[in-house]
């Protein structure tokens, strides 16, 4: 788990950082938040689902694996194996945190291999002599600021979908041992309920459309076809790491027969 610290002149005056050479910090991530602005890049590769947190709030997330704390998009050298890397993973070792007064402030993972409290040879400075962010961080900070705005917009759209009750538990057809097909609930995952949408009145539909919520809903729906490819990717990942008990990922065992906590949580 990362150890996030707010960057300050007092604590990080001599700190340095280097651009990550791999994605080792994502090794134990199975889900990450999705942004509406990246749907065009996500849908061809990643399935997305709505997840509910402990307070009952939904968030749209990218599925990175079918096992807890497992990112199936990494190879043995922690390199990303898909062409597109989701936006929420592209600012490490930095992120934005909310301060006590509600402002977004720069934070760094103090335990990252790509951050050093005392700058090493070839490191880029974190702060300049005035104690503000070094020029090497300006583009990254701008990117994180834009990402934060998009996250708020995406989350608001998801809130509207939940308020209008057009989300449902995700069920998927699985093939049983006798060759028949049956619907299995994907534990902890929710999807867009297009039938429920048809029962909304015109005003509700206009609200969802004008706030971008319909775009979010259909993006999730279209991404569902990528689930079968994630199953294959999980199989490949398990074989690479020699952790697979069988050559197949059993969706029924993964999602339908567990008494433990939801597989996907955030």
Coordinates of C-alpha atoms in Angstrom, one line a residue:
X1 CA 0.0 0.0 0.0
X2 CA 1.3 3.5 -0.8
X3 CA 2.3 5.9 2.0
X4 CA 1.0 9.2 0.8
X5 CA 2.6 12.3 2.2
X6 CA 1.7 15.9 1.4
X7 CA 4.7 17.5 -0.3
X8 CA 6.1 20.4 1.7
X9 CA 9.3 22.5 1.8
X10 CA 9.8 21.4 5.4
X11 CA 9.9 17.7 4.6
X12 CA 10.9 17.5 1.0
X13 CA 13.3 20.4 0.2
X14 CA 16.0 18.0 -1.0
X15 CA 13.8 15.2 -2.4
X16 CA 14.1 13.8 -5.9
X17 CA 12.1 11.6 -8.1
X18 CA 12.5 9.6 -11.3
X19 CA 9.9 8.5 -13.9
X20 CA 8.7 5.0 -13.2
X21 CA 10.2 2.3 -15.4
X22 CA 7.4 -0.2 -14.7
X23 CA 4.0 -0.5 -12.9
X24 CA 5.1 -2.5 -9.9
X25 CA 2.9 -0.3 -7.7
X26 CA -0.2 -1.6 -9.4
X27 CA 0.5 -5.3 -8.9
X28 CA -2.2 -5.8 -6.3
X29 CA -4.9 -3.7 -7.9
X30 CA -7.9 -5.4 -9.4
X31 CA -10.0 -2.3 -9.9
X32 CA -9.4 1.4 -10.4
X33 CA -11.7 4.3 -11.0
X34 CA -12.6 5.1 -14.7
X35 CA -12.9 8.5 -16.2
X36 CA -15.5 9.5 -18.9
X37 CA -12.8 11.3 -20.9
X38 CA -10.9 8.0 -21.5
X39 CA -13.8 5.8 -22.6
X40 CA -12.6 5.7 -26.2
X41 CA -9.4 4.2 -25.0
X42 CA -10.8 1.9 -22.3
X43 CA -13.7 0.2 -24.1
X44 CA -11.6 -1.7 -26.7
X45 CA -9.6 -3.4 -23.9
X46 CA -11.1 -3.2 -20.5
X47 CA -14.5 -4.2 -19.0
X48 CA -15.9 -1.6 -16.7
X49 CA -18.4 -2.1 -13.8
X50 CA -20.1 0.0 -11.1
X51 CA -18.9 -0.9 -7.6
X52 CA -20.6 0.1 -4.4
X53 CA -18.5 1.2 -1.4
X54 CA -19.3 0.7 2.3
X55 CA -21.5 3.8 2.3
X56 CA -23.6 2.6 -0.6
X57 CA -22.1 5.1 -3.1
X58 CA -21.4 3.7 -6.6
X59 CA -18.3 4.4 -8.7
X60 CA -17.5 3.3 -12.2
X61 CA -14.3 1.3 -12.2
X62 CA -12.0 -0.5 -14.7
X63 CA -11.6 -4.2 -14.0
X64 CA -7.9 -5.2 -14.1
X65 CA -8.2 -8.7 -12.8
X66 CA -10.7 -11.4 -11.7
X67 CA -9.0 -12.2 -8.4
X68 CA -8.6 -10.0 -5.4
X69 CA -5.4 -8.0 -5.3
X70 CA -4.3 -9.2 -8.7
X71 CA -3.6 -7.1 -11.8
X72 CA -3.8 -9.4 -14.8
X73 CA -2.4 -6.7 -17.1
X74 CA 1.2 -7.0 -15.7
X75 CA 3.8 -9.4 -16.9
X76 CA 6.5 -10.9 -14.7
X77 CA 8.6 -7.8 -15.1
X78 CA 5.7 -5.5 -14.0
X79 CA 5.4 -4.1 -17.5
X80 CA 1.9 -3.1 -18.7
X81 CA 0.7 -5.5 -21.3
X82 CA -2.1 -3.5 -22.9
X83 CA -1.6 -0.5 -25.2
X84 CA -3.5 1.9 -23.1
X85 CA -2.7 2.6 -19.4
X86 CA -5.7 4.1 -17.5
X87 CA -5.3 7.7 -16.4
X88 CA -5.5 7.0 -12.7
X89 CA -2.2 5.1 -12.9
X90 CA -0.2 7.6 -14.9
X91 CA 1.0 10.2 -12.3
X92 CA 2.9 7.9 -9.9
X93 CA 4.7 8.4 -7.6
X94 CA 2.6 11.6 -7.2
X95 CA -1.1 12.2 -6.7
X96 CA -3.5 14.9 -5.5
X97 CA -4.9 14.8 -2.0
X98 CA -7.6 16.9 -0.4
X99 CA -6.4 19.1 2.4
X100 CA -8.3 20.0 5.6
X101 CA -9.6 23.1 3.9
X102 CA -10.9 21.2 0.8
X103 CA -8.1 22.2 -1.5
X104 CA -6.2 19.7 -3.7
X105 CA -2.6 19.5 -2.8
X106 CA 0.4 17.6 -4.2
X107 CA 1.3 14.3 -2.5
X108 CA 3.9 11.6 -3.0
X109 CA 4.2 8.0 -2.1
X110 CA 7.1 8.1 0.4
X111 CA 7.7 4.4 0.1
X112 CA 8.0 4.4 -3.7
X113 CA 11.2 3.2 -5.4
X114 CA 10.9 6.2 -7.7
X115 CA 11.0 8.8 -4.9
X116 CA 14.0 9.6 -2.7
X117 CA 13.8 11.9 0.4
X118 CA 17.4 12.9 -0.5
X119 CA 17.8 13.2 -4.3
X120 CA 20.0 10.7 -6.0
X121 CA 22.1 11.1 -9.1
X122 CA 19.9 11.7 -12.2
X123 CA 16.9 12.4 -10.0
X124 CA 14.6 15.3 -10.9
X125 CA 14.0 17.8 -8.0
X126 CA 10.6 17.7 -6.4
X127 CA 10.7 21.3 -5.3
X128 CA 12.6 24.4 -6.5
X129 CA 14.5 26.8 -4.2
X130 CA 11.4 28.7 -3.5
X131 CA 9.8 25.6 -2.1
X132 CA 7.2 25.2 -4.8
X133 CA 6.8 22.4 -7.4
X134 CA 9.8 22.1 -9.7
X135 CA 9.3 22.7 -13.4
X136 CA 9.7 19.0 -14.0
X137 CA 6.3 18.5 -12.3
X138 CA 4.3 21.2 -13.9
X139 CA 2.8 19.1 -16.7
X140 CA 2.1 16.2 -14.3
X141 CA 0.4 18.5 -11.9
X142 CA -1.7 20.0 -14.7
X143 CA -2.6 16.4 -15.8
X144 CA -3.6 15.5 -12.3
X145 CA -5.8 18.6 -12.0
X146 CA -7.6 17.8 -15.2
X147 CA -8.0 14.2 -14.1
X148 CA -9.5 15.3 -10.8
X149 CA -12.1 17.4 -12.6
X150 CA -13.0 14.5 -14.9
X151 CA -13.3 12.2 -11.9
X152 CA -15.8 14.6 -10.2
X153 CA -17.8 14.8 -13.4
X154 CA -17.8 11.0 -13.9
X155 CA -18.8 10.4 -10.3
X156 CA -21.7 12.9 -10.5
X157 CA -23.0 11.1 -13.6
X158 CA -22.8 7.8 -11.8
X159 CA -24.7 9.3 -8.8
X160 CA -27.5 10.3 -11.2
X161 CA -27.7 6.8 -12.6
X162 CA -28.0 5.4 -9.1
X163 CA -30.6 8.0 -8.1
X164 CA -32.7 7.0 -11.1
X165 CA -32.3 3.3 -10.3
X166 CA -30.9 2.2 -13.6
X167 CA -28.1 0.1 -12.1
X168 CA -28.4 -3.7 -11.4
X169 CA -26.3 -6.6 -10.3
X170 CA -24.2 -7.9 -13.2
X171 CA -25.2 -11.4 -14.3
X172 CA -23.2 -13.3 -16.8
X173 CA -23.9 -16.6 -18.6
X174 CA -21.5 -19.4 -17.7
X175 CA -21.3 -22.9 -19.1
X176 CA -21.9 -25.6 -16.6
X177 CA -20.3 -29.0 -16.5
X178 CA -23.2 -30.6 -18.4
X179 CA -22.8 -28.0 -21.2
X180 CA -25.8 -25.9 -20.4
X181 CA -25.8 -22.2 -19.8
X182 CA -26.9 -20.4 -16.6
X183 CA -26.9 -16.9 -15.3
X184 CA -24.4 -16.2 -12.5
X185 CA -24.2 -13.0 -10.5
X186 CA -20.8 -11.4 -10.6
X187 CA -20.5 -10.7 -6.9
X188 CA -19.9 -7.1 -6.1
X189 CA -20.3 -5.8 -9.6
X190 CA -23.2 -3.8 -11.0
X191 CA -24.0 -2.8 -14.6
X192 CA -26.4 -0.5 -16.5
X193 CA -30.0 -1.7 -16.6
X194 CA -31.2 -0.6 -20.0
X195 CA -34.7 -2.0 -19.4
X196 CA -35.1 0.2 -16.3
X197 CA -34.2 3.2 -18.5
X198 CA -37.2 2.6 -20.7
X199 CA -39.5 3.2 -17.7
X200 CA -38.2 6.7 -17.0
X201 CA -40.1 9.8 -18.1
X202 CA -38.9 12.4 -20.5
X203 CA -37.6 14.8 -17.9
X204 CA -35.5 12.1 -16.3
X205 CA -34.1 11.1 -19.6
X206 CA -33.3 14.7 -20.4
X207 CA -31.5 15.1 -17.1
X208 CA -29.4 12.0 -17.6
X209 CA -28.5 13.0 -21.2
X210 CA -27.6 16.6 -20.3
X211 CA -25.3 15.6 -17.4
X212 CA -23.5 13.0 -19.4
X213 CA -24.9 10.1 -17.4
X214 CA -26.3 8.3 -20.4
X215 CA -22.9 8.3 -22.0
X216 CA -21.4 6.8 -18.9
X217 CA -24.2 4.1 -18.8
X218 CA -23.7 3.0 -22.4
X219 CA -19.9 3.0 -22.1
X220 CA -20.2 0.5 -19.3
X221 CA -22.7 -1.5 -21.3
X222 CA -20.5 -1.7 -24.4
X223 CA -17.4 -2.6 -22.3
X224 CA -19.1 -5.7 -20.9
X225 CA -18.0 -7.7 -24.0
X226 CA -14.4 -7.3 -22.8
X227 CA -15.1 -9.6 -19.8
X228 CA -14.4 -12.7 -21.8
X229 CA -11.0 -11.3 -22.8
X230 CA -10.2 -10.5 -19.2
X231 CA -10.9 -14.1 -18.3
X232 CA -8.3 -15.2 -20.9
X233 CA -5.9 -12.6 -19.7
X234 CA -6.3 -13.8 -16.1
X235 CA -5.6 -17.3 -17.3
X236 CA -2.5 -16.1 -19.0
X237 CA -1.4 -14.2 -15.9
X238 CA -1.9 -17.2 -13.7
X239 CA 0.1 -19.4 -15.9
X240 CA 2.9 -16.8 -16.0
X241 CA 3.0 -16.6 -12.2
X242 CA 2.5 -20.4 -11.7
X243 CA -0.4 -19.7 -9.4
X244 CA -3.2 -21.3 -11.4
X245 CA -4.6 -24.5 -10.0
X246 CA -6.2 -25.3 -13.3
X247 CA -5.9 -23.9 -16.8
X248 CA -9.3 -22.2 -16.6
X249 CA -10.7 -19.3 -14.6
X250 CA -14.1 -20.5 -13.2
X251 CA -16.5 -17.5 -13.2
X252 CA -19.0 -19.4 -11.1
X253 CA -16.4 -20.1 -8.4
X254 CA -15.0 -16.5 -8.6
X255 CA -18.4 -14.8 -8.4
X256 CA -21.2 -17.0 -7.5
X257 CA -20.3 -19.4 -4.8
X258 CA -18.3 -17.3 -2.3
X259 CA -19.4 -16.5 1.2
X260 CA -16.6 -14.0 1.7
X261 CA -16.6 -10.3 1.1
X262 CA -17.3 -9.0 -2.3
X263 CA -14.5 -9.8 -4.7
X264 CA -14.4 -6.2 -5.9
X265 CA -14.3 -3.4 -3.4
X266 CA -12.8 0.0 -3.3

